PDB file of C-alpha atoms in Angstrom:
ATOM      1  CA  UNK A   1     180.517  41.253  38.667  1.00  0.00           C
ATOM      2  CA  UNK A   2     179.377  42.823  35.380  1.00  0.00           C
ATOM      3  CA  UNK A   3     180.546  41.443  32.049  1.00  0.00           C
ATOM      4  CA  UNK A   4     181.000  44.185  29.452  1.00  0.00           C
ATOM      5  CA  UNK A   5     181.250  43.153  25.800  1.00  0.00           C
ATOM      6  CA  UNK A   6     181.459  45.422  22.774  1.00  0.00           C
ATOM      7  CA  UNK A   7     179.421  44.835  19.644  1.00  0.00           C
ATOM      8  CA  UNK A   8     181.153  45.428  16.272  1.00  0.00           C
ATOM      9  CA  UNK A   9     179.555  48.881  16.132  1.00  0.00           C
ATOM     10  CA  UNK A  10     181.017  49.784  19.533  1.00  0.00           C
ATOM     11  CA  UNK A  11     177.837  49.332  21.563  1.00  0.00           C
ATOM     12  CA  UNK A  12     178.594  47.999  25.062  1.00  0.00           C
ATOM     13  CA  UNK A  13     176.465  45.042  26.176  1.00  0.00           C
ATOM     14  CA  UNK A  14     176.173  44.364  29.901  1.00  0.00           C
ATOM     15  CA  UNK A  15     175.458  41.036  31.581  1.00  0.00           C
ATOM     16  CA  UNK A  16     175.870  39.606  35.061  1.00  0.00           C
ATOM     17  CA  UNK A  17     178.718  37.245  35.918  1.00  0.00           C
ATOM     18  CA  UNK A  18     177.540  35.297  38.949  1.00  0.00           C
ATOM     19  CA  UNK A  19     179.673  35.857  42.037  1.00  0.00           C
ATOM     20  CA  UNK A  20     179.635  32.129  42.842  1.00  0.00           C
ATOM     21  CA  UNK A  21     181.508  31.272  39.658  1.00  0.00           C
ATOM     22  CA  UNK A  22     183.687  34.386  39.298  1.00  0.00           C
ATOM     23  CA  UNK A  23     187.008  34.902  41.057  1.00  0.00           C
ATOM     24  CA  UNK A  24     189.772  37.472  40.895  1.00  0.00           C
ATOM     25  CA  UNK A  25     192.893  36.097  39.228  1.00  0.00           C
ATOM     26  CA  UNK A  26     196.155  36.243  41.129  1.00  0.00           C
ATOM     27  CA  UNK A  27     197.653  39.724  40.574  1.00  0.00           C
ATOM     28  CA  UNK A  28     201.046  39.830  38.893  1.00  0.00           C
ATOM     29  CA  UNK A  29     202.150  42.464  41.396  1.00  0.00           C
ATOM     30  CA  UNK A  30     200.567  44.625  44.067  1.00  0.00           C
ATOM     31  CA  UNK A  31     196.892  44.496  44.959  1.00  0.00           C
ATOM     32  CA  UNK A  32     195.388  45.536  41.642  1.00  0.00           C
ATOM     33  CA  UNK A  33     193.133  42.952  39.999  1.00  0.00           C
ATOM     34  CA  UNK A  34     194.000  42.606  36.322  1.00  0.00           C
ATOM     35  CA  UNK A  35     192.181  39.379  35.455  1.00  0.00           C
ATOM     36  CA  UNK A  36     189.057  37.459  36.434  1.00  0.00           C
ATOM     37  CA  UNK A  37     188.486  33.710  36.250  1.00  0.00           C
ATOM     38  CA  UNK A  38     185.070  32.197  35.557  1.00  0.00           C
ATOM     39  CA  UNK A  39     184.413  28.547  36.342  1.00  0.00           C
ATOM     40  CA  UNK A  40     181.129  26.890  37.422  1.00  0.00           C
ATOM     41  CA  UNK A  41     183.082  24.435  39.612  1.00  0.00           C
ATOM     42  CA  UNK A  42     184.528  27.022  41.994  1.00  0.00           C
ATOM     43  CA  UNK A  43     183.944  25.785  45.527  1.00  0.00           C
ATOM     44  CA  UNK A  44     182.824  22.294  44.506  1.00  0.00           C
ATOM     45  CA  UNK A  45     184.663  19.892  42.185  1.00  0.00           C
ATOM     46  CA  UNK A  46     188.434  20.254  42.165  1.00  0.00           C
ATOM     47  CA  UNK A  47     188.666  18.169  38.990  1.00  0.00           C
ATOM     48  CA  UNK A  48     186.550  20.673  37.083  1.00  0.00           C
ATOM     49  CA  UNK A  49     188.905  23.509  37.988  1.00  0.00           C
ATOM     50  CA  UNK A  50     191.751  21.989  36.007  1.00  0.00           C
ATOM     51  CA  UNK A  51     190.067  22.855  32.731  1.00  0.00           C
ATOM     52  CA  UNK A  52     187.254  24.975  31.429  1.00  0.00           C
ATOM     53  CA  UNK A  53     188.172  28.202  33.252  1.00  0.00           C
ATOM     54  CA  UNK A  54     187.436  31.338  31.240  1.00  0.00           C
ATOM     55  CA  UNK A  55     189.840  34.198  31.852  1.00  0.00           C
ATOM     56  CA  UNK A  56     188.751  37.757  31.166  1.00  0.00           C
ATOM     57  CA  UNK A  57     190.716  40.959  31.759  1.00  0.00           C
ATOM     58  CA  UNK A  58     189.574  43.507  34.304  1.00  0.00           C
ATOM     59  CA  UNK A  59     187.697  46.489  32.916  1.00  0.00           C
ATOM     60  CA  UNK A  60     190.037  49.444  32.428  1.00  0.00           C
ATOM     61  CA  UNK A  61     188.223  52.661  33.277  1.00  0.00           C
ATOM     62  CA  UNK A  62     190.959  54.799  31.706  1.00  0.00           C
ATOM     63  CA  UNK A  63     190.844  52.844  28.438  1.00  0.00           C
ATOM     64  CA  UNK A  64     187.355  51.312  28.418  1.00  0.00           C
ATOM     65  CA  UNK A  65     187.503  50.075  24.809  1.00  0.00           C
ATOM     66  CA  UNK A  66     190.836  48.302  25.258  1.00  0.00           C
ATOM     67  CA  UNK A  67     189.211  44.845  25.491  1.00  0.00           C
ATOM     68  CA  UNK A  68     186.315  43.364  23.549  1.00  0.00           C
ATOM     69  CA  UNK A  69     185.130  41.598  26.709  1.00  0.00           C
ATOM     70  CA  UNK A  70     186.056  42.404  30.302  1.00  0.00           C
ATOM     71  CA  UNK A  71     184.744  42.222  33.869  1.00  0.00           C
ATOM     72  CA  UNK A  72     183.627  45.239  35.875  1.00  0.00           C
ATOM     73  CA  UNK A  73     183.933  44.590  39.604  1.00  0.00           C
ATOM     74  CA  UNK A  74     181.561  46.828  41.526  1.00  0.00           C
ATOM     75  CA  UNK A  75     182.062  46.843  45.270  1.00  0.00           C
ATOM     76  CA  UNK A  76     182.230  48.977  48.380  1.00  0.00           C
ATOM     77  CA  UNK A  77     185.866  49.705  49.130  1.00  0.00           C
ATOM     78  CA  UNK A  78     186.778  48.986  52.741  1.00  0.00           C
ATOM     79  CA  UNK A  79     190.186  49.219  54.380  1.00  0.00           C
ATOM     80  CA  UNK A  80     191.787  45.812  54.788  1.00  0.00           C
ATOM     81  CA  UNK A  81     189.840  44.273  51.888  1.00  0.00           C
ATOM     82  CA  UNK A  82     192.041  44.917  48.825  1.00  0.00           C
ATOM     83  CA  UNK A  83     190.239  42.493  46.507  1.00  0.00           C
ATOM     84  CA  UNK A  84     186.694  41.644  47.533  1.00  0.00           C
ATOM     85  CA  UNK A  85     183.998  43.575  49.338  1.00  0.00           C
ATOM     86  CA  UNK A  86     183.408  42.832  53.007  1.00  0.00           C
ATOM     87  CA  UNK A  87     180.438  40.444  53.239  1.00  0.00           C
ATOM     88  CA  UNK A  88     178.025  42.075  55.650  1.00  0.00           C
ATOM     89  CA  UNK A  89     176.857  38.713  56.967  1.00  0.00           C
ATOM     90  CA  UNK A  90     180.315  38.136  58.470  1.00  0.00           C
ATOM     91  CA  UNK A  91     179.262  40.483  61.275  1.00  0.00           C
ATOM     92  CA  UNK A  92     176.571  37.994  62.274  1.00  0.00           C
ATOM     93  CA  UNK A  93     178.408  34.749  61.514  1.00  0.00           C
ATOM     94  CA  UNK A  94     178.091  33.515  65.108  1.00  0.00           C
ATOM     95  CA  UNK A  95     174.399  34.436  65.213  1.00  0.00           C
ATOM     96  CA  UNK A  96     173.805  32.546  61.959  1.00  0.00           C
ATOM     97  CA  UNK A  97     175.518  29.464  63.370  1.00  0.00           C
ATOM     98  CA  UNK A  98     173.434  29.739  66.542  1.00  0.00           C
ATOM     99  CA  UNK A  99     170.167  30.171  64.623  1.00  0.00           C
ATOM    100  CA  UNK A 100     170.946  27.103  62.501  1.00  0.00           C
ATOM    101  CA  UNK A 101     171.466  25.011  65.650  1.00  0.00           C
ATOM    102  CA  UNK A 102     168.141  25.883  67.294  1.00  0.00           C
ATOM    103  CA  UNK A 103     165.848  24.027  64.871  1.00  0.00           C
ATOM    104  CA  UNK A 104     167.827  20.714  64.907  1.00  0.00           C
ATOM    105  CA  UNK A 105     168.013  20.990  68.702  1.00  0.00           C
ATOM    106  CA  UNK A 106     164.232  21.210  69.013  1.00  0.00           C
ATOM    107  CA  UNK A 107     163.679  18.448  66.452  1.00  0.00           C
ATOM    108  CA  UNK A 108     165.972  16.149  68.406  1.00  0.00           C
ATOM    109  CA  UNK A 109     164.372  17.245  71.679  1.00  0.00           C
ATOM    110  CA  UNK A 110     160.864  16.468  70.460  1.00  0.00           C
ATOM    111  CA  UNK A 111     161.885  13.090  69.068  1.00  0.00           C
ATOM    112  CA  UNK A 112     164.059  11.943  71.936  1.00  0.00           C
ATOM    113  CA  UNK A 113     163.104  14.101  74.901  1.00  0.00           C
ATOM    114  CA  UNK A 114     164.836  17.318  75.910  1.00  0.00           C
ATOM    115  CA  UNK A 115     165.999  15.986  79.267  1.00  0.00           C
ATOM    116  CA  UNK A 116     166.280  12.660  81.047  1.00  0.00           C
ATOM    117  CA  UNK A 117     162.659  11.731  81.686  1.00  0.00           C
ATOM    118  CA  UNK A 118     162.979   8.691  83.938  1.00  0.00           C
ATOM    119  CA  UNK A 119     165.349   7.334  86.538  1.00  0.00           C
ATOM    120  CA  UNK A 120     165.080   3.541  86.462  1.00  0.00           C
ATOM    121  CA  UNK A 121     166.453   1.874  89.577  1.00  0.00           C
ATOM    122  CA  UNK A 122     167.379  -1.800  89.369  1.00  0.00           C
ATOM    123  CA  UNK A 123     169.184  -3.892  92.015  1.00  0.00           C
ATOM    124  CA  UNK A 124     172.769  -4.514  90.994  1.00  0.00           C
ATOM    125  CA  UNK A 125     172.376  -8.304  91.303  1.00  0.00           C
ATOM    126  CA  UNK A 126     168.965  -8.394  89.592  1.00  0.00           C
ATOM    127  CA  UNK A 127     170.208 -10.528  86.674  1.00  0.00           C
ATOM    128  CA  UNK A 128     172.844 -12.518  88.553  1.00  0.00           C
ATOM    129  CA  UNK A 129     170.603 -15.543  88.904  1.00  0.00           C
ATOM    130  CA  UNK A 130     168.093 -17.332  86.736  1.00  0.00           C
ATOM    131  CA  UNK A 131     165.956 -19.725  88.695  1.00  0.00           C
ATOM    132  CA  UNK A 132     168.349 -21.329  91.143  1.00  0.00           C
ATOM    133  CA  UNK A 133     171.359 -21.065  88.833  1.00  0.00           C
ATOM    134  CA  UNK A 134     174.024 -18.407  89.127  1.00  0.00           C
ATOM    135  CA  UNK A 135     174.827 -16.955  85.708  1.00  0.00           C
ATOM    136  CA  UNK A 136     178.344 -16.331  84.467  1.00  0.00           C
ATOM    137  CA  UNK A 137     179.451 -12.699  83.876  1.00  0.00           C
ATOM    138  CA  UNK A 138     178.935 -12.842  80.096  1.00  0.00           C
ATOM    139  CA  UNK A 139     175.345 -14.007  80.464  1.00  0.00           C
ATOM    140  CA  UNK A 140     174.674 -11.311  83.058  1.00  0.00           C
ATOM    141  CA  UNK A 141     176.168  -8.648  80.794  1.00  0.00           C
ATOM    142  CA  UNK A 142     174.002  -9.804  77.873  1.00  0.00           C
ATOM    143  CA  UNK A 143     170.844  -9.728  79.995  1.00  0.00           C
ATOM    144  CA  UNK A 144     171.621  -6.176  81.112  1.00  0.00           C
ATOM    145  CA  UNK A 145     172.240  -5.084  77.495  1.00  0.00           C
ATOM    146  CA  UNK A 146     169.047  -6.709  76.186  1.00  0.00           C
ATOM    147  CA  UNK A 147     166.936  -5.298  78.995  1.00  0.00           C
ATOM    148  CA  UNK A 148     168.369  -1.775  78.612  1.00  0.00           C
ATOM    149  CA  UNK A 149     167.645  -1.785  74.877  1.00  0.00           C
ATOM    150  CA  UNK A 150     164.077  -2.982  75.423  1.00  0.00           C
ATOM    151  CA  UNK A 151     163.453  -0.272  78.017  1.00  0.00           C
ATOM    152  CA  UNK A 152     164.832   2.378  75.680  1.00  0.00           C
ATOM    153  CA  UNK A 153     162.670   1.133  72.798  1.00  0.00           C
ATOM    154  CA  UNK A 154     159.638   1.110  75.072  1.00  0.00           C
ATOM    155  CA  UNK A 155     159.970   4.556  76.657  1.00  0.00           C
ATOM    156  CA  UNK A 156     161.899   6.728  74.149  1.00  0.00           C
ATOM    157  CA  UNK A 157     160.814   8.359  70.894  1.00  0.00           C
ATOM    158  CA  UNK A 158     157.773  10.223  69.564  1.00  0.00           C
ATOM    159  CA  UNK A 159     155.737   7.010  69.276  1.00  0.00           C
ATOM    160  CA  UNK A 160     156.076   6.249  72.972  1.00  0.00           C
ATOM    161  CA  UNK A 161     154.513   9.303  74.582  1.00  0.00           C
ATOM    162  CA  UNK A 162     152.694   8.733  77.910  1.00  0.00           C
ATOM    163  CA  UNK A 163     153.272   4.979  77.911  1.00  0.00           C
ATOM    164  CA  UNK A 164     152.668   2.980  81.062  1.00  0.00           C
ATOM    165  CA  UNK A 165     155.144   0.419  82.380  1.00  0.00           C
ATOM    166  CA  UNK A 166     153.899  -2.567  84.386  1.00  0.00           C
ATOM    167  CA  UNK A 167     156.505  -4.208  86.627  1.00  0.00           C
ATOM    168  CA  UNK A 168     155.886  -7.490  88.467  1.00  0.00           C
ATOM    169  CA  UNK A 169     157.623  -8.047  91.777  1.00  0.00           C
ATOM    170  CA  UNK A 170     157.827 -10.642  94.563  1.00  0.00           C
ATOM    171  CA  UNK A 171     156.826 -10.206  98.188  1.00  0.00           C
ATOM    172  CA  UNK A 172     158.773 -11.559 101.097  1.00  0.00           C
ATOM    173  CA  UNK A 173     157.505 -13.511 104.088  1.00  0.00           C
ATOM    174  CA  UNK A 174     156.627 -10.243 105.777  1.00  0.00           C
ATOM    175  CA  UNK A 175     154.400  -9.246 102.859  1.00  0.00           C
ATOM    176  CA  UNK A 176     156.644  -6.383 101.767  1.00  0.00           C
ATOM    177  CA  UNK A 177     157.884  -6.029  98.191  1.00  0.00           C
ATOM    178  CA  UNK A 178     161.314  -7.398  97.488  1.00  0.00           C
ATOM    179  CA  UNK A 179     163.860  -5.350  95.535  1.00  0.00           C
ATOM    180  CA  UNK A 180     162.615  -4.827  91.992  1.00  0.00           C
ATOM    181  CA  UNK A 181     162.711  -2.336  89.123  1.00  0.00           C
ATOM    182  CA  UNK A 182     161.715   1.157  90.203  1.00  0.00           C
ATOM    183  CA  UNK A 183     160.830   3.732  87.516  1.00  0.00           C
ATOM    184  CA  UNK A 184     160.855   7.320  88.799  1.00  0.00           C
ATOM    185  CA  UNK A 185     159.642  10.079  86.402  1.00  0.00           C
ATOM    186  CA  UNK A 186     161.578  13.362  86.469  1.00  0.00           C
ATOM    187  CA  UNK A 187     160.089  16.837  86.211  1.00  0.00           C
ATOM    188  CA  UNK A 188     160.808  18.524  82.882  1.00  0.00           C
ATOM    189  CA  UNK A 189     162.352  21.922  83.576  1.00  0.00           C
ATOM    190  CA  UNK A 190     162.693  22.862  79.902  1.00  0.00           C
ATOM    191  CA  UNK A 191     161.567  26.429  79.157  1.00  0.00           C
ATOM    192  CA  UNK A 192     160.565  27.198  75.574  1.00  0.00           C
ATOM    193  CA  UNK A 193     160.525  30.904  76.390  1.00  0.00           C
ATOM    194  CA  UNK A 194     164.308  30.981  76.848  1.00  0.00           C
ATOM    195  CA  UNK A 195     164.918  29.429  73.429  1.00  0.00           C
ATOM    196  CA  UNK A 196     162.400  31.780  71.804  1.00  0.00           C
ATOM    197  CA  UNK A 197     164.311  34.801  73.094  1.00  0.00           C
ATOM    198  CA  UNK A 198     167.606  33.437  71.761  1.00  0.00           C
ATOM    199  CA  UNK A 199     165.973  32.784  68.373  1.00  0.00           C
ATOM    200  CA  UNK A 200     164.603  36.331  68.272  1.00  0.00           C
ATOM    201  CA  UNK A 201     167.968  37.875  69.205  1.00  0.00           C
ATOM    202  CA  UNK A 202     169.748  35.808  66.548  1.00  0.00           C
ATOM    203  CA  UNK A 203     167.360  36.929  63.816  1.00  0.00           C
ATOM    204  CA  UNK A 204     167.639  40.573  64.861  1.00  0.00           C
ATOM    205  CA  UNK A 205     171.436  40.340  64.683  1.00  0.00           C
ATOM    206  CA  UNK A 206     171.342  38.671  61.257  1.00  0.00           C
ATOM    207  CA  UNK A 207     168.953  41.166  59.654  1.00  0.00           C
ATOM    208  CA  UNK A 208     170.857  44.146  61.054  1.00  0.00           C
ATOM    209  CA  UNK A 209     174.139  42.744  59.741  1.00  0.00           C
ATOM    210  CA  UNK A 210     172.812  42.439  56.190  1.00  0.00           C
ATOM    211  CA  UNK A 211     171.404  45.954  56.260  1.00  0.00           C
ATOM    212  CA  UNK A 212     167.705  45.248  56.792  1.00  0.00           C
ATOM    213  CA  UNK A 213     165.841  46.733  59.726  1.00  0.00           C
ATOM    214  CA  UNK A 214     164.402  43.870  61.823  1.00  0.00           C
ATOM    215  CA  UNK A 215     160.822  45.146  61.582  1.00  0.00           C
ATOM    216  CA  UNK A 216     160.952  44.858  57.783  1.00  0.00           C
ATOM    217  CA  UNK A 217     162.508  41.407  58.078  1.00  0.00           C
ATOM    218  CA  UNK A 218     159.541  40.259  60.149  1.00  0.00           C
ATOM    219  CA  UNK A 219     161.746  38.913  62.929  1.00  0.00           C
ATOM    220  CA  UNK A 220     160.622  41.037  65.874  1.00  0.00           C
ATOM    221  CA  UNK A 221     157.181  39.710  66.811  1.00  0.00           C
ATOM    222  CA  UNK A 222     155.264  41.005  69.784  1.00  0.00           C
ATOM    223  CA  UNK A 223     154.944  44.354  71.458  1.00  0.00           C
ATOM    224  CA  UNK A 224     158.643  45.203  71.066  1.00  0.00           C
ATOM    225  CA  UNK A 225     158.594  45.094  67.290  1.00  0.00           C
ATOM    226  CA  UNK A 226     157.079  48.474  66.570  1.00  0.00           C
ATOM    227  CA  UNK A 227     155.011  46.718  63.936  1.00  0.00           C
ATOM    228  CA  UNK A 228     151.999  49.008  63.752  1.00  0.00           C
ATOM    229  CA  UNK A 229     151.101  50.274  60.299  1.00  0.00           C
ATOM    230  CA  UNK A 230     152.452  53.784  60.861  1.00  0.00           C
ATOM    231  CA  UNK A 231     155.716  52.522  62.341  1.00  0.00           C
ATOM    232  CA  UNK A 232     156.309  50.073  59.495  1.00  0.00           C
ATOM    233  CA  UNK A 233     155.619  52.864  57.003  1.00  0.00           C
ATOM    234  CA  UNK A 234     158.204  55.136  58.625  1.00  0.00           C
ATOM    235  CA  UNK A 235     160.778  52.335  58.816  1.00  0.00           C
ATOM    236  CA  UNK A 236     160.200  51.301  55.180  1.00  0.00           C
ATOM    237  CA  UNK A 237     160.684  54.862  53.951  1.00  0.00           C
ATOM    238  CA  UNK A 238     163.810  55.224  56.091  1.00  0.00           C
ATOM    239  CA  UNK A 239     165.264  51.948  54.769  1.00  0.00           C
ATOM    240  CA  UNK A 240     164.626  52.982  51.184  1.00  0.00           C
ATOM    241  CA  UNK A 241     166.068  56.470  51.507  1.00  0.00           C
ATOM    242  CA  UNK A 242     169.015  56.061  53.860  1.00  0.00           C
ATOM    243  CA  UNK A 243     170.174  52.450  53.741  1.00  0.00           C
ATOM    244  CA  UNK A 244     170.364  51.946  49.983  1.00  0.00           C
ATOM    245  CA  UNK A 245     172.345  54.859  48.418  1.00  0.00           C
ATOM    246  CA  UNK A 246     175.758  53.146  48.461  1.00  0.00           C
ATOM    247  CA  UNK A 247     174.432  49.874  47.053  1.00  0.00           C
ATOM    248  CA  UNK A 248     172.411  51.659  44.395  1.00  0.00           C
ATOM    249  CA  UNK A 249     175.427  53.692  43.325  1.00  0.00           C
ATOM    250  CA  UNK A 250     177.513  50.513  42.931  1.00  0.00           C
ATOM    251  CA  UNK A 251     174.798  48.896  40.798  1.00  0.00           C
ATOM    252  CA  UNK A 252     174.381  51.995  38.622  1.00  0.00           C
ATOM    253  CA  UNK A 253     178.092  52.549  37.885  1.00  0.00           C
ATOM    254  CA  UNK A 254     178.442  50.172  34.895  1.00  0.00           C
ATOM    255  CA  UNK A 255     175.041  51.289  33.585  1.00  0.00           C
ATOM    256  CA  UNK A 256     176.142  54.913  33.742  1.00  0.00           C
ATOM    257  CA  UNK A 257     179.286  54.058  31.823  1.00  0.00           C
ATOM    258  CA  UNK A 258     177.346  52.197  29.125  1.00  0.00           C
ATOM    259  CA  UNK A 259     174.938  55.104  28.682  1.00  0.00           C
ATOM    260  CA  UNK A 260     177.797  57.584  28.327  1.00  0.00           C
ATOM    261  CA  UNK A 261     179.570  55.286  25.872  1.00  0.00           C
ATOM    262  CA  UNK A 262     176.424  55.251  23.724  1.00  0.00           C
ATOM    263  CA  UNK A 263     176.186  59.044  23.815  1.00  0.00           C
ATOM    264  CA  UNK A 264     173.253  59.381  26.222  1.00  0.00           C
ATOM    265  CA  UNK A 265     174.586  62.262  28.275  1.00  0.00           C
ATOM    266  CA  UNK A 266     171.165  63.653  29.186  1.00  0.00           C
ATOM    267  CA  UNK A 267     169.696  60.433  30.615  1.00  0.00           C
ATOM    268  CA  UNK A 268     169.085  60.372  34.382  1.00  0.00           C
ATOM    269  CA  UNK A 269     169.808  56.999  35.950  1.00  0.00           C
ATOM    270  CA  UNK A 270     167.902  56.239  39.120  1.00  0.00           C
ATOM    271  CA  UNK A 271     165.878  53.745  41.097  1.00  0.00           C
ATOM    272  CA  UNK A 272     162.177  54.472  41.205  1.00  0.00           C
ATOM    273  CA  UNK A 273     161.168  54.962  44.814  1.00  0.00           C
ATOM    274  CA  UNK A 274     157.693  54.465  46.208  1.00  0.00           C
ATOM    275  CA  UNK A 275     156.864  56.351  49.374  1.00  0.00           C
ATOM    276  CA  UNK A 276     154.323  54.719  51.671  1.00  0.00           C
ATOM    277  CA  UNK A 277     151.591  57.058  52.870  1.00  0.00           C
ATOM    278  CA  UNK A 278     148.365  56.928  54.826  1.00  0.00           C
ATOM    279  CA  UNK A 279     145.197  55.989  52.944  1.00  0.00           C
ATOM    280  CA  UNK A 280     143.680  59.426  53.473  1.00  0.00           C
ATOM    281  CA  UNK A 281     146.663  60.985  51.669  1.00  0.00           C
ATOM    282  CA  UNK A 282     146.592  58.507  48.772  1.00  0.00           C
ATOM    283  CA  UNK A 283     143.940  55.811  48.204  1.00  0.00           C
ATOM    284  CA  UNK A 284     146.603  53.312  47.128  1.00  0.00           C
ATOM    285  CA  UNK A 285     148.739  53.963  50.208  1.00  0.00           C
ATOM    286  CA  UNK A 286     151.704  54.961  48.023  1.00  0.00           C
ATOM    287  CA  UNK A 287     152.937  57.976  46.110  1.00  0.00           C
ATOM    288  CA  UNK A 288     155.935  58.700  43.860  1.00  0.00           C
ATOM    289  CA  UNK A 289     158.976  59.955  45.722  1.00  0.00           C
ATOM    290  CA  UNK A 290     161.722  62.347  44.759  1.00  0.00           C
ATOM    291  CA  UNK A 291     164.742  60.105  44.275  1.00  0.00           C
ATOM    292  CA  UNK A 292     167.972  61.389  45.744  1.00  0.00           C
ATOM    293  CA  UNK A 293     169.922  58.179  45.166  1.00  0.00           C
ATOM    294  CA  UNK A 294     171.022  58.894  41.622  1.00  0.00           C
ATOM    295  CA  UNK A 295     174.580  58.490  40.468  1.00  0.00           C
TER     296      UNK A 295
END
């Protein structure tokens, strides 16, 4: 969103109206935006929306000097989106959600253990008696609860790695051990490689959705990335030349208008490109490029 204000001498002054605080006002009829609302509380405090909302008319391209201040809405027009542009990240919304779940999963896994680590076998009637006295059900239940909590505190968590558990038991008349607590460790089948592949796929999907080639986003490590110097150079030049024209044109539109309004009809508006080269072609590794993305 670009805010266009006219000085008393007719000079247009451009400034950015942040997209987080700018909304299209409800159209009186049809799908044409005629007004924009600006409020820093959009999306947060409902109380703040009741007052303090600035309302500015939409910029009229047919009558540009109709309003002293107005909002220019630059966007890529897509079928089915009559008001706002289509956020490119929507295409990777599921991948973003997945990527955000991986880190908390590993944090929890490292703190608490990815899988069940031990099977602890205890005779069902282990706490039924104390000495020669049979305990009532409530006392038995409390002993089970206390013992379970102590075992969890002893074996779980990052502070309890590789702990040993000593269990005392009784032997019968035949010299064999009577029923007692039996702690059986389980094999951890967790594979970090599987999660790494999911993480890599998620990042590739996210960067592609927002229009950045994965190699430039640094999210394709390893031999599959094509991350040699020559390959990165080719990809960077391709990204600059073929994936930016539409976005550059949208950004330049209000600037072009302002220049024409001030009488600068012979000024060329463009983004300055830098073409990456080999060091033998240019000691700095770069050279000026002919810019075709003008508006």
